[in-house]
Coordinates of C-alpha atoms and ligand atoms in Angstrom, one line a residue:
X196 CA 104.8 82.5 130.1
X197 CA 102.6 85.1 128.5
X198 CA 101.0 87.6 130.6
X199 CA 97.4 86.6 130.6
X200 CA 95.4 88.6 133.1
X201 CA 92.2 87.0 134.9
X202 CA 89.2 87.0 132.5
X203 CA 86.9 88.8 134.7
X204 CA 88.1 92.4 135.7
X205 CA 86.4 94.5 138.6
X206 CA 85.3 97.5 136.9
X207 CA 83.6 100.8 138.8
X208 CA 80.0 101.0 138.8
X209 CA 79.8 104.8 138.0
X210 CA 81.9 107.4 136.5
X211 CA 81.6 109.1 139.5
X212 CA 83.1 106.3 142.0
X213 CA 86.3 106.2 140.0
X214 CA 86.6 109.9 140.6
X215 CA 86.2 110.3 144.1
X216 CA 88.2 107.0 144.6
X217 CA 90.9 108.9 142.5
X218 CA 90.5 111.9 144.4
X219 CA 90.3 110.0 147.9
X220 CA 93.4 108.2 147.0
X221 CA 95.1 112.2 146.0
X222 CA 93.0 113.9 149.4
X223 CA 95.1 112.6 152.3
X224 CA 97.2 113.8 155.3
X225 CA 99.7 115.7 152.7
X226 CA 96.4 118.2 152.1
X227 CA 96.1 119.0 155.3
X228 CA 98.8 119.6 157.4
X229 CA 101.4 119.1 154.9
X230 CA 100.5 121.6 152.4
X231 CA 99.9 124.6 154.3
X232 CA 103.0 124.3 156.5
X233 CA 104.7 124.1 153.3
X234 CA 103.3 127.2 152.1
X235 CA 103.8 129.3 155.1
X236 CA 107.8 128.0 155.4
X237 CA 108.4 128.7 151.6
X238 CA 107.2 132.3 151.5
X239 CA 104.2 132.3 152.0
X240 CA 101.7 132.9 149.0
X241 CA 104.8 132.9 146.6
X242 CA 104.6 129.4 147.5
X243 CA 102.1 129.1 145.0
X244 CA 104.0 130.0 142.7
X245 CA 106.4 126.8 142.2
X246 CA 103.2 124.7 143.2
X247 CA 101.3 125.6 140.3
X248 CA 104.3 125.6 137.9
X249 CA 104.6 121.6 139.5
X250 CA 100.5 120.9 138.7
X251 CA 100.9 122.3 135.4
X252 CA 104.2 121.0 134.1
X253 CA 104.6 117.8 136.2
X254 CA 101.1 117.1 137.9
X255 CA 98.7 116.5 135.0
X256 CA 101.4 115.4 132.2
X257 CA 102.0 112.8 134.6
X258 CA 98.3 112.1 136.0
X259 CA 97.8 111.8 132.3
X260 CA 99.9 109.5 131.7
X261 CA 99.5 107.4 134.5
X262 CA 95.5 106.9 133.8
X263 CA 96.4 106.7 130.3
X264 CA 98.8 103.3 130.8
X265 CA 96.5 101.8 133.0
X266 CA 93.4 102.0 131.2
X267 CA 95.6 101.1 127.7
X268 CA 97.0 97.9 129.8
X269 CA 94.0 97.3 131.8
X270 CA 96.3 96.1 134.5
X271 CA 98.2 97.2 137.7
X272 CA 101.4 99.0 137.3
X273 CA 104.0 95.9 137.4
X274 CA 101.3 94.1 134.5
X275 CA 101.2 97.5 132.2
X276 CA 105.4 97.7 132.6
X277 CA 105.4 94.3 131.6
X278 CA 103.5 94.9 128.7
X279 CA 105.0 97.4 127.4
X280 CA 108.5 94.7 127.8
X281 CA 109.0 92.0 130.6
X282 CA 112.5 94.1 131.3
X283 CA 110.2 96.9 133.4
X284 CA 108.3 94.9 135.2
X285 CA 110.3 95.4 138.6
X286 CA 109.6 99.2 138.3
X287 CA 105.7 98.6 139.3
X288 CA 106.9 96.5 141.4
X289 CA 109.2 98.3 143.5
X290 CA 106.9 101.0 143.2
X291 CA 104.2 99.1 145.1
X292 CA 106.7 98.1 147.0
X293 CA 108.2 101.2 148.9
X294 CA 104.8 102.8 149.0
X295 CA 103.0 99.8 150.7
X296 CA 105.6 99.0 153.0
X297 CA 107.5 102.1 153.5
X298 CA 105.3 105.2 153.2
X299 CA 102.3 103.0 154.0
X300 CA 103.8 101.6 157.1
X301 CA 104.1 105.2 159.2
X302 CA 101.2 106.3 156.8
X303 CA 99.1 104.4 159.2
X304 CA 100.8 105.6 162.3
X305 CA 99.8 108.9 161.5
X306 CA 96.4 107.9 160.9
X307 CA 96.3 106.5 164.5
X308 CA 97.6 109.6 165.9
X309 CA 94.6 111.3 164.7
X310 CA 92.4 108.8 165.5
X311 CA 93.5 109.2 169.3
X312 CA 93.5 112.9 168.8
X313 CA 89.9 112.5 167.9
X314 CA 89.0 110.9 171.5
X315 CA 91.8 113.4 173.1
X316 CA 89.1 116.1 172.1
X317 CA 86.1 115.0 174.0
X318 CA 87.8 116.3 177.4
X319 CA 90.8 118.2 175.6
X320 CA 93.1 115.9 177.7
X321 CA 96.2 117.3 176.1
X322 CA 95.9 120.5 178.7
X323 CA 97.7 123.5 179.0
X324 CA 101.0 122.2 177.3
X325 CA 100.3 120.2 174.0
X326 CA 104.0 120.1 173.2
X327 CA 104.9 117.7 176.1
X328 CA 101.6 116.0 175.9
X329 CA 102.5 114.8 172.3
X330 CA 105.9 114.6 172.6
X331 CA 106.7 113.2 176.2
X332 CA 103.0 111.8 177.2
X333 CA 101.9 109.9 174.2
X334 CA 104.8 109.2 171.6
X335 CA 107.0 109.0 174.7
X336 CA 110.1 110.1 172.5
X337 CA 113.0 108.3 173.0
X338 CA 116.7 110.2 172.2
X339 CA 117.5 108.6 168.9
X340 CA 116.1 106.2 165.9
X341 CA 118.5 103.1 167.9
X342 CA 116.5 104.2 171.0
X343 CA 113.5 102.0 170.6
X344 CA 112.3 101.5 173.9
X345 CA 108.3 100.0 174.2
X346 CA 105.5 100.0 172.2
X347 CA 103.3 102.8 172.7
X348 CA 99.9 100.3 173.4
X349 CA 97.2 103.8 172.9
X350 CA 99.1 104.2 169.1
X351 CA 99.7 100.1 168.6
X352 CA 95.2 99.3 169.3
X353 CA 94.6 102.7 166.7
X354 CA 96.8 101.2 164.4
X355 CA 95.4 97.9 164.7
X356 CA 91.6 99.7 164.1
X357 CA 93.3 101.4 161.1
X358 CA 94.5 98.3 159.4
X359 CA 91.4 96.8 160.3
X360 CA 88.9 99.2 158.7
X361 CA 91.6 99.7 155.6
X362 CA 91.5 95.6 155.0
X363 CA 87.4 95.7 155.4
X364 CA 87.1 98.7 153.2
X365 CA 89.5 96.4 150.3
X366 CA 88.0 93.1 151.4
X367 CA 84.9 94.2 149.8
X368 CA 85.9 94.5 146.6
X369 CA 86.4 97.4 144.1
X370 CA 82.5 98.3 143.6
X371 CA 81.0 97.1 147.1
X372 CA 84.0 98.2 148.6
X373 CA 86.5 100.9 147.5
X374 CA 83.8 103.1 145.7
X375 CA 80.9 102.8 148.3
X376 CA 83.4 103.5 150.9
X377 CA 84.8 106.5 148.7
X378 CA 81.0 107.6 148.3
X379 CA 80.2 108.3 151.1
X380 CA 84.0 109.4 152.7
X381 CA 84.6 112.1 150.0
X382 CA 81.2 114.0 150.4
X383 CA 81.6 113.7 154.6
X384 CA 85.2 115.1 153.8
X385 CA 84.2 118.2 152.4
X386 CA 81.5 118.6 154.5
X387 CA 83.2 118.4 157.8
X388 CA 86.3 120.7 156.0
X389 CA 83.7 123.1 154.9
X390 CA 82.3 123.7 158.4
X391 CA 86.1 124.0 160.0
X392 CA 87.1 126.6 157.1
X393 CA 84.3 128.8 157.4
X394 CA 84.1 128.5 161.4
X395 CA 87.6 129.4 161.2
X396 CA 87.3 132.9 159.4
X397 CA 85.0 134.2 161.1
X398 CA 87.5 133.9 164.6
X399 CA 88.8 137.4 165.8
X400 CA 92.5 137.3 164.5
X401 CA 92.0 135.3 161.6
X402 CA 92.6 137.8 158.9
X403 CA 96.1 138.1 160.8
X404 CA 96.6 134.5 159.9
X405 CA 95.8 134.4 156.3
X406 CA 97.5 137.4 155.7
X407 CA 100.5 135.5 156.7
X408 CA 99.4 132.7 154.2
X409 CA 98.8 134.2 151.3
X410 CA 101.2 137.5 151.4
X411 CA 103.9 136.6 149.0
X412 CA 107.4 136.7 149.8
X413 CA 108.5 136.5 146.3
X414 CA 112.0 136.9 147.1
X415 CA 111.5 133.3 148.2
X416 CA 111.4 132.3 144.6
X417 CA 115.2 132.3 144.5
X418 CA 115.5 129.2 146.4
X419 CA 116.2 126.0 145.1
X420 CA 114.6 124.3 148.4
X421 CA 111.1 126.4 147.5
X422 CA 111.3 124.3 144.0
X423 CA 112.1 121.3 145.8
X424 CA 109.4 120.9 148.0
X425 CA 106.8 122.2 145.7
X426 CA 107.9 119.4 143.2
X427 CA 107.8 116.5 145.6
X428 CA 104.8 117.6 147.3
X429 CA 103.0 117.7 143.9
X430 CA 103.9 113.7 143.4
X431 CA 103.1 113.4 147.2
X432 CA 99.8 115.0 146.9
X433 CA 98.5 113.4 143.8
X434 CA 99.4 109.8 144.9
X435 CA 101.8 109.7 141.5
X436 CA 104.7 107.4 140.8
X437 CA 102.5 105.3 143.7
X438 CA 101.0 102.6 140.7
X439 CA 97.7 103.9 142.6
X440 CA 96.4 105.5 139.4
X441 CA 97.4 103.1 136.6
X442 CA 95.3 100.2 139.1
X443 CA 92.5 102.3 139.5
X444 CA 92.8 103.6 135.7
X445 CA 92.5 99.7 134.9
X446 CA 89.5 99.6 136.4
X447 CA 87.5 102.0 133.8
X448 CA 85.3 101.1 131.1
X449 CA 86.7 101.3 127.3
X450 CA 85.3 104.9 126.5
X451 CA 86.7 107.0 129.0
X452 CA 87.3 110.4 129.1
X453 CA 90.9 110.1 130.2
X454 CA 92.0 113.6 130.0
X455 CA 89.2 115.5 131.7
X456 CA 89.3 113.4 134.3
X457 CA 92.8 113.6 135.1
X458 CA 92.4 117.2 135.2
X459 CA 89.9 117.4 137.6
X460 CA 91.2 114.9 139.9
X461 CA 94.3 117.3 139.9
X462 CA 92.4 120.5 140.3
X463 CA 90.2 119.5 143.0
X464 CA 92.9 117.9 145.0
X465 CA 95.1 121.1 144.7
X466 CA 91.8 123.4 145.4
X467 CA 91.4 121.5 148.7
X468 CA 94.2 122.2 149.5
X469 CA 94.4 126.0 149.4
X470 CA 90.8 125.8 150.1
X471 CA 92.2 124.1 153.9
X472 CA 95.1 126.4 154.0
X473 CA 92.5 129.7 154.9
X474 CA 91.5 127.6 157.6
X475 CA 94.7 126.3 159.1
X476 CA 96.0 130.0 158.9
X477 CA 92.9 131.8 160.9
X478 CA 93.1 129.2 163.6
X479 CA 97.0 130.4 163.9
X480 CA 96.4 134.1 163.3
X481 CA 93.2 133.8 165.9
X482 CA 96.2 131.9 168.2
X483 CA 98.8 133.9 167.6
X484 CA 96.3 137.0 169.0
X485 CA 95.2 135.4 172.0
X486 CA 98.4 135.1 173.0
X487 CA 99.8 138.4 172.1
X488 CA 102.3 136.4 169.6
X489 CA 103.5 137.2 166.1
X490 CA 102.0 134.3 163.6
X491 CA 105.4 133.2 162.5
X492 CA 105.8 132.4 166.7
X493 CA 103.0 129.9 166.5
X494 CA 103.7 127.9 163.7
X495 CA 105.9 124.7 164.5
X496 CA 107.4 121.8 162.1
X497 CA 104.7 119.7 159.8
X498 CA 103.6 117.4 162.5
X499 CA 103.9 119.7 165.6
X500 CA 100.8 121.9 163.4
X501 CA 98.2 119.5 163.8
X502 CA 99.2 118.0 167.0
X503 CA 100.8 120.8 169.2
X504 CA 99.6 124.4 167.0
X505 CA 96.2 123.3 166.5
X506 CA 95.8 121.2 170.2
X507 CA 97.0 124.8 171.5
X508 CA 95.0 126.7 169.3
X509 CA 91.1 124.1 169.8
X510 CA 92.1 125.0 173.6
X511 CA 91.6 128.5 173.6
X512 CA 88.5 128.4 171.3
X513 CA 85.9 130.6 172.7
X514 CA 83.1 128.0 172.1
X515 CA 82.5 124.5 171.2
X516 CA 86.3 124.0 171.3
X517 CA 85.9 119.8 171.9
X518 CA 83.3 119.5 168.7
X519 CA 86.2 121.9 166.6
X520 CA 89.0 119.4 167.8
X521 CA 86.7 116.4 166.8
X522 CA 85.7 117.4 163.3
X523 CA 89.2 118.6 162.4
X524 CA 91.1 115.1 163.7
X525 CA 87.8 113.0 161.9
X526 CA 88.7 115.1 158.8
X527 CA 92.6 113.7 159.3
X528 CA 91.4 110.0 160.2
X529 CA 88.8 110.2 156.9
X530 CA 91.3 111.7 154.5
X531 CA 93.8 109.5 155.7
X532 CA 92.0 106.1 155.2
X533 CA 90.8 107.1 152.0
X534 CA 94.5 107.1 150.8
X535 CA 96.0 103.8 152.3
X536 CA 92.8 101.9 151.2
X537 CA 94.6 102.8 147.7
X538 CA 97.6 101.5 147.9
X539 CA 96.3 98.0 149.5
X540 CA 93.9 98.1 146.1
X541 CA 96.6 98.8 143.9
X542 CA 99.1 96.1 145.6
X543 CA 96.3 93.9 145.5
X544 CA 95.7 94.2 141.7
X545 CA 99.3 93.5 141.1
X546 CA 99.2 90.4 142.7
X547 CA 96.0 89.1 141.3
X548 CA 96.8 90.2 137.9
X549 CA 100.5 88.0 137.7
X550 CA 99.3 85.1 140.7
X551 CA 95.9 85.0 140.4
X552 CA 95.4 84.2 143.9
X553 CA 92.5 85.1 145.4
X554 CA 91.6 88.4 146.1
X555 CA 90.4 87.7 149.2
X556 CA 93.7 86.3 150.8
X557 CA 96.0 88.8 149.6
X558 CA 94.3 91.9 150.9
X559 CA 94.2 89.8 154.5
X560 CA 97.9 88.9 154.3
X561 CA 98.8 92.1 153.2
X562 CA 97.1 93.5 156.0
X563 CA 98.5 91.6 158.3
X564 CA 101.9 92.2 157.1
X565 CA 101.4 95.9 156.8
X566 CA 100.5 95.9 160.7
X567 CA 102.9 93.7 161.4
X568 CA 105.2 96.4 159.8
X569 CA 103.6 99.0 161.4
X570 CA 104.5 98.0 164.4
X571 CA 107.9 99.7 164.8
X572 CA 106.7 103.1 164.0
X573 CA 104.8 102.9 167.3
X574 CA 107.5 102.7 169.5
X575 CA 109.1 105.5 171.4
X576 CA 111.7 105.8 168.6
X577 CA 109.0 105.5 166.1
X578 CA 108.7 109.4 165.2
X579 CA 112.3 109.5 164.0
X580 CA 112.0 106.4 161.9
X581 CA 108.5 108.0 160.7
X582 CA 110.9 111.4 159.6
X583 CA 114.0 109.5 158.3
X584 CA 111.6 106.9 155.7
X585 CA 109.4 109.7 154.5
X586 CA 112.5 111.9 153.8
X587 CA 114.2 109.3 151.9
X588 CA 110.9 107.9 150.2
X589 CA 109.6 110.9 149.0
X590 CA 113.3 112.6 147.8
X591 CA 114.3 109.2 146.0
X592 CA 111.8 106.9 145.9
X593 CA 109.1 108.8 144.0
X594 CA 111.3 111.1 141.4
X595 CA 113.1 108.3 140.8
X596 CA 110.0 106.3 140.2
X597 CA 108.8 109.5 138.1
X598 CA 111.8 109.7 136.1
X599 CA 111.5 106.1 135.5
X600 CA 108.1 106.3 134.3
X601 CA 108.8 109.0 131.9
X602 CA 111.7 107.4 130.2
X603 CA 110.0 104.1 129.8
X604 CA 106.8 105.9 128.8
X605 CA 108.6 108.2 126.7
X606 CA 111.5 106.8 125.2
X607 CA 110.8 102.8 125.2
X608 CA 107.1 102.8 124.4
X609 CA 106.8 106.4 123.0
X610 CA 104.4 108.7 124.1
X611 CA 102.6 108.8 120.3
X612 CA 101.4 105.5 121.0
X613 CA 99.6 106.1 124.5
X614 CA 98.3 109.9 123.1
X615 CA 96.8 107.9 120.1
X616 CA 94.9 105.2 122.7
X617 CA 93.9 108.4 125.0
X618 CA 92.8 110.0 122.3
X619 CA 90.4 107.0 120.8
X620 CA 89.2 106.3 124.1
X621 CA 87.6 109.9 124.9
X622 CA 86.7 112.9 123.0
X623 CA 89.7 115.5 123.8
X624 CA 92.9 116.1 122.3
X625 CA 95.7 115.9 124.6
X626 CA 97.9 119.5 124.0
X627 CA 101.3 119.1 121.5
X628 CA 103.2 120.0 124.6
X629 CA 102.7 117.1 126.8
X630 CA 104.8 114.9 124.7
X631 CA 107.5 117.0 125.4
X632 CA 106.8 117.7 129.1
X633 CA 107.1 113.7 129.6
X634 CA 110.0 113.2 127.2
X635 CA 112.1 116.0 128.3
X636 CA 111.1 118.4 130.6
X637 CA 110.0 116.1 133.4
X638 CA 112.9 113.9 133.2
X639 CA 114.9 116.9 133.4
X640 CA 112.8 118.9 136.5
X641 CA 113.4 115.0 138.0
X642 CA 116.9 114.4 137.5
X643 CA 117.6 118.1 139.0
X644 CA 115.6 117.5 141.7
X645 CA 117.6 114.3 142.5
X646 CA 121.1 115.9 141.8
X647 CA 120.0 118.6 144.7
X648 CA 118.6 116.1 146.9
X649 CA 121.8 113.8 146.6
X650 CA 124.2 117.2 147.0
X651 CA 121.8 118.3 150.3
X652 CA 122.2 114.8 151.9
X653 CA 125.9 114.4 151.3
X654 CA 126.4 118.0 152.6
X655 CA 124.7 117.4 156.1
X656 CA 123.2 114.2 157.4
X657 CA 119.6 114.9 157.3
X658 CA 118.0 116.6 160.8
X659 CA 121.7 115.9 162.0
X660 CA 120.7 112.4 162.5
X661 CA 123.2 109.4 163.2
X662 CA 124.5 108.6 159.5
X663 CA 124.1 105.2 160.3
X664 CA 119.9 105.7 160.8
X665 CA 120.0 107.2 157.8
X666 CA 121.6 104.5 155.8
X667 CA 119.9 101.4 157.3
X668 CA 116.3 103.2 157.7
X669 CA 116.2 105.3 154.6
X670 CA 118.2 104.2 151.9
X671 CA 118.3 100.9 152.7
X672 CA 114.5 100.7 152.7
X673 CA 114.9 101.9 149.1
X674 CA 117.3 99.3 148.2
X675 CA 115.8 96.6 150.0
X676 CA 112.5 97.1 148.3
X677 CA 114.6 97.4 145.1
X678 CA 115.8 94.1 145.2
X679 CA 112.4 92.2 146.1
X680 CA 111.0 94.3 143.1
X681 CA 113.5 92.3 140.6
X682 CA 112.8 89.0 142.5
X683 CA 108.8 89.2 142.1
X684 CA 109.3 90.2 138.6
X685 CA 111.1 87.3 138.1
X686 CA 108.8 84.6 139.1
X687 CA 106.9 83.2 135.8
X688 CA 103.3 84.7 134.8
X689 CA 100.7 82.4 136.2
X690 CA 98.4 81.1 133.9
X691 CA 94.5 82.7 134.2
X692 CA 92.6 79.9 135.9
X693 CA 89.4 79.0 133.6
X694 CA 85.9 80.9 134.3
X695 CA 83.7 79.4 137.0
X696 CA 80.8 78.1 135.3
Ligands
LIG1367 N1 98.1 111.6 148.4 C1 98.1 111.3 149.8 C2 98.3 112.5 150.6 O1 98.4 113.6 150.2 C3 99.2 110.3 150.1 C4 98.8 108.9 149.7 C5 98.0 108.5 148.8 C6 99.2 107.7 150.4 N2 97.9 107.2 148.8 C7 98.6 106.7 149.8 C8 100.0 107.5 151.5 C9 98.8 105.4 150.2 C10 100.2 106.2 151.9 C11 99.6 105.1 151.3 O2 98.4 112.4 151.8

């Protein structure tokens, strides 16, 4: 069956709703607490370093790219693979795959954290020890991932209000839905981040902090494991090797300027994050002097910062501490949502593009599904199941989704051919070099990357978890959602129903 696509395509009202829908997707959790936990652990403002050399060389050859296919295909990822030969279909699908229902799945957890971090604020109910409080009063931490004791209900109803809102936001549509939401999300964003960065500053001890954050330990550079995590944070980040960009690419009027926009989507989701980083840092440098500490005492792993550091750190805020702890969780719950109502959208185009069900049904199905899934991250195990999937998704799943895109991209299809449609559809030249930085360079950065990543795990179980967990949980999630990847792509193209009339 040939691959005919429904006749009438959502497309975004304004230039500017595919931008911020493209930048809401990029802006999530991974800008806030991700980033600048990364920075401070990898030297510092030498971090910088390896994360700019990512942006440039990987970042917006492949944000390029990724816009470029969609808007050529004008179809999701698994449709625009297919085009280019039915053989590559399964890689948008398994891409759609492990994001919606592996990073997704605790994606939302996280969200829901936040969310009751936001109402924790009004009376600062985590108290004089935020570590216990997370740890021991609301996840309830069990010993181990087999450990799964009960459902946590405060986590399971925030998750439920998170799926809820996610599959209203979708529900609506791509106009009435993803870009009014992203209209008015984005600008409240940066408003509410703006406030927190520049009320940070100004707190005694802050210049402490960001000292720490920006001096550059550029011994650092050395490390392989520097390289690594600026690499996979840059996919991370930018929501790429996702399918996220080629659906909402395919959602863009015929002259589009394909290579400006990628740029700024890139730039402005790396500025935030910098731009965030002064502000986490003065709230741990203003910490760290209140309670006679050294920074590097203060700091704890990526999810103990925002909810153990920066409980701590709201606490012993000389004013207005409850409003500080309510605009800074909002920020989290807003940036967050913004992201998963991407993938549900790009899911969702996939299926309507091949099916042609309606639209309506599959965003409530895969709602329901994706809560349903949800469900075991909120357990007492639930954090070590949140840690094991994200390690494996993000060191596997996305490079090798990367890698996969660049050789099909490059080798199969030919990058010529997607630089001459880029290049008719808007006014700017792509540079000579990006040919090569998708061709080779990427592929190789990727296959490195993996060859570490593979040496590292077989060298020490990850976090000295059970092997076991770490076979079922993370690379079996890969596999799994391998294998229903090939079986989707085998079904048979539906034929587009006719036009209403
Ligand atoms: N880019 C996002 C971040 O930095 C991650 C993300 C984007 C995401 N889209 C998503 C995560 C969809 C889960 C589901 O946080």
């Amino acid at each position: 069956m040939a691959i005919e696509l429904p006749h009438h395509r959502p497309q975004w009202k304004t230039h500017i709703g595919f931008l911020l829908a493209a930048i809401g997707s990029a802006i999530g959790l991974g800008n806030i607490w991700r980033f600048p936990y990364l920075c401070y652990k990898n030297g510092g403002g030498a971090f910088l370093v390896p994360y700019l050399v990512a942006l440039l060389v990987v970042g917006i050859p492949l944000m390029i790219l990724e816009i470029g296919l969609g808007h050529k295909m004008r179809g999701s990822a698994p449709t625009s693979y297919a085009r280019i030969d039915k053989r590559w279909e399964w890689v948008g699908w398994w891409q759609l795959l492990f994001v919606m229902f592996g990073i997704m799945l605790y994606y939302s957890v996280i969200i829901s954290w936040c969310l009751n971090f936001f109402f924790f604020s009004f009376n600062l109910s985590w108290g004089e020890d935020p570590d216990s409080f997370f740890f021991s009063g609301f996840l309830m931490k069990s010993g181990s991932p087999f450990q799964i004791g009960d459902v946590r209900t405060p986590i399971l109803f925030a998750v439920a209000a998170v799926w809820f809102l996610s599959w209203f936001i979708v529900f609506l549509g791509v106009e009435k839905g993803l870009e009014r939401a992203n209209k008015f999300f984005m600008p409240l964003l940066f408003v509410l981040v703006g406030i927190l960065v520049f009320w940070s500053v100004r707190l005694p001890g802050a210049g402490e902090g960001v000292g720490v954050y920006l001096r550059p330990d550029f011994h650092r550079l050395k490390e392989v494991g520097v390289w690594v995590d600026a690499f996979s944070q840059i996919f991370f980040t930018l929501s790429l090797g996702f399918g996220i960009m080629i659906a909402y690419a395919s959602y863009l009027p015929r002259k589009s300027e394909i290579v400006r926009d990628s740029v700024i989507i890139c730039l402005t989701n790396c500025l935030f994050s910098i731009f965030v980083g002064f502000g986490v840092f003065a709230v741990l440098g203003y910490m760290a002097g209140k309670t006679s500490q050294p920074v590097d005492q203060v700091v704890t792993k990526g999810i103990g910062l925002a909810f153990v550091a920066f409980p701590k750190a709201i606490s012993l805020l000389p004013s207005f501490a409850r409003i500080f702890g309510m605009l800074f969780f909002a920020s989290l719950v807003v940036a967050g949502l913004s992201s998963a109502v991407s993938i549900i959208e790009a899911f969702t185009c996939g299926i309507v593009d091949k099916f042609h069900y309606s639209r309506g049904a599959i965003v409530s199905v895969l709602c329901i599904a994706g809560f349903v899934g949800s469900i075991i991250f909120t357990t007492q195990g639930g954090l070590f199941w949140v840690d094991i999937v994200d390690h494996f998704v993000n060191h596997y799943g996305l490079v090798l989704a990367g890698l996969l895109e660049c050789v099909i991209l490059g080798w199969v299809y030919k990058t010529s051919r997607l630089r001459e449609h880029i290049e008719h559809a808007s006014s700017t030249k792509i540079s000579w070099w990006w040919d090569y930085a998708v061709k080779v360079v990427i592929p190789i950065v990727l296959i490195f990357l993996l060859v570490n990543s593979i040496i590292e795990e077989l060298s020490a179980p990850y976090e000295g978890y059970p092997v076991l967990s770490l076979v079922l949980l993370g690379r079996d999630w890969l596999v799994v959602t391998l294998f229903l990847a090939v079986l989707i792509s085998m079904r048979s193209w539906k034929a587009a129903p006719e036009e209403p009339s």
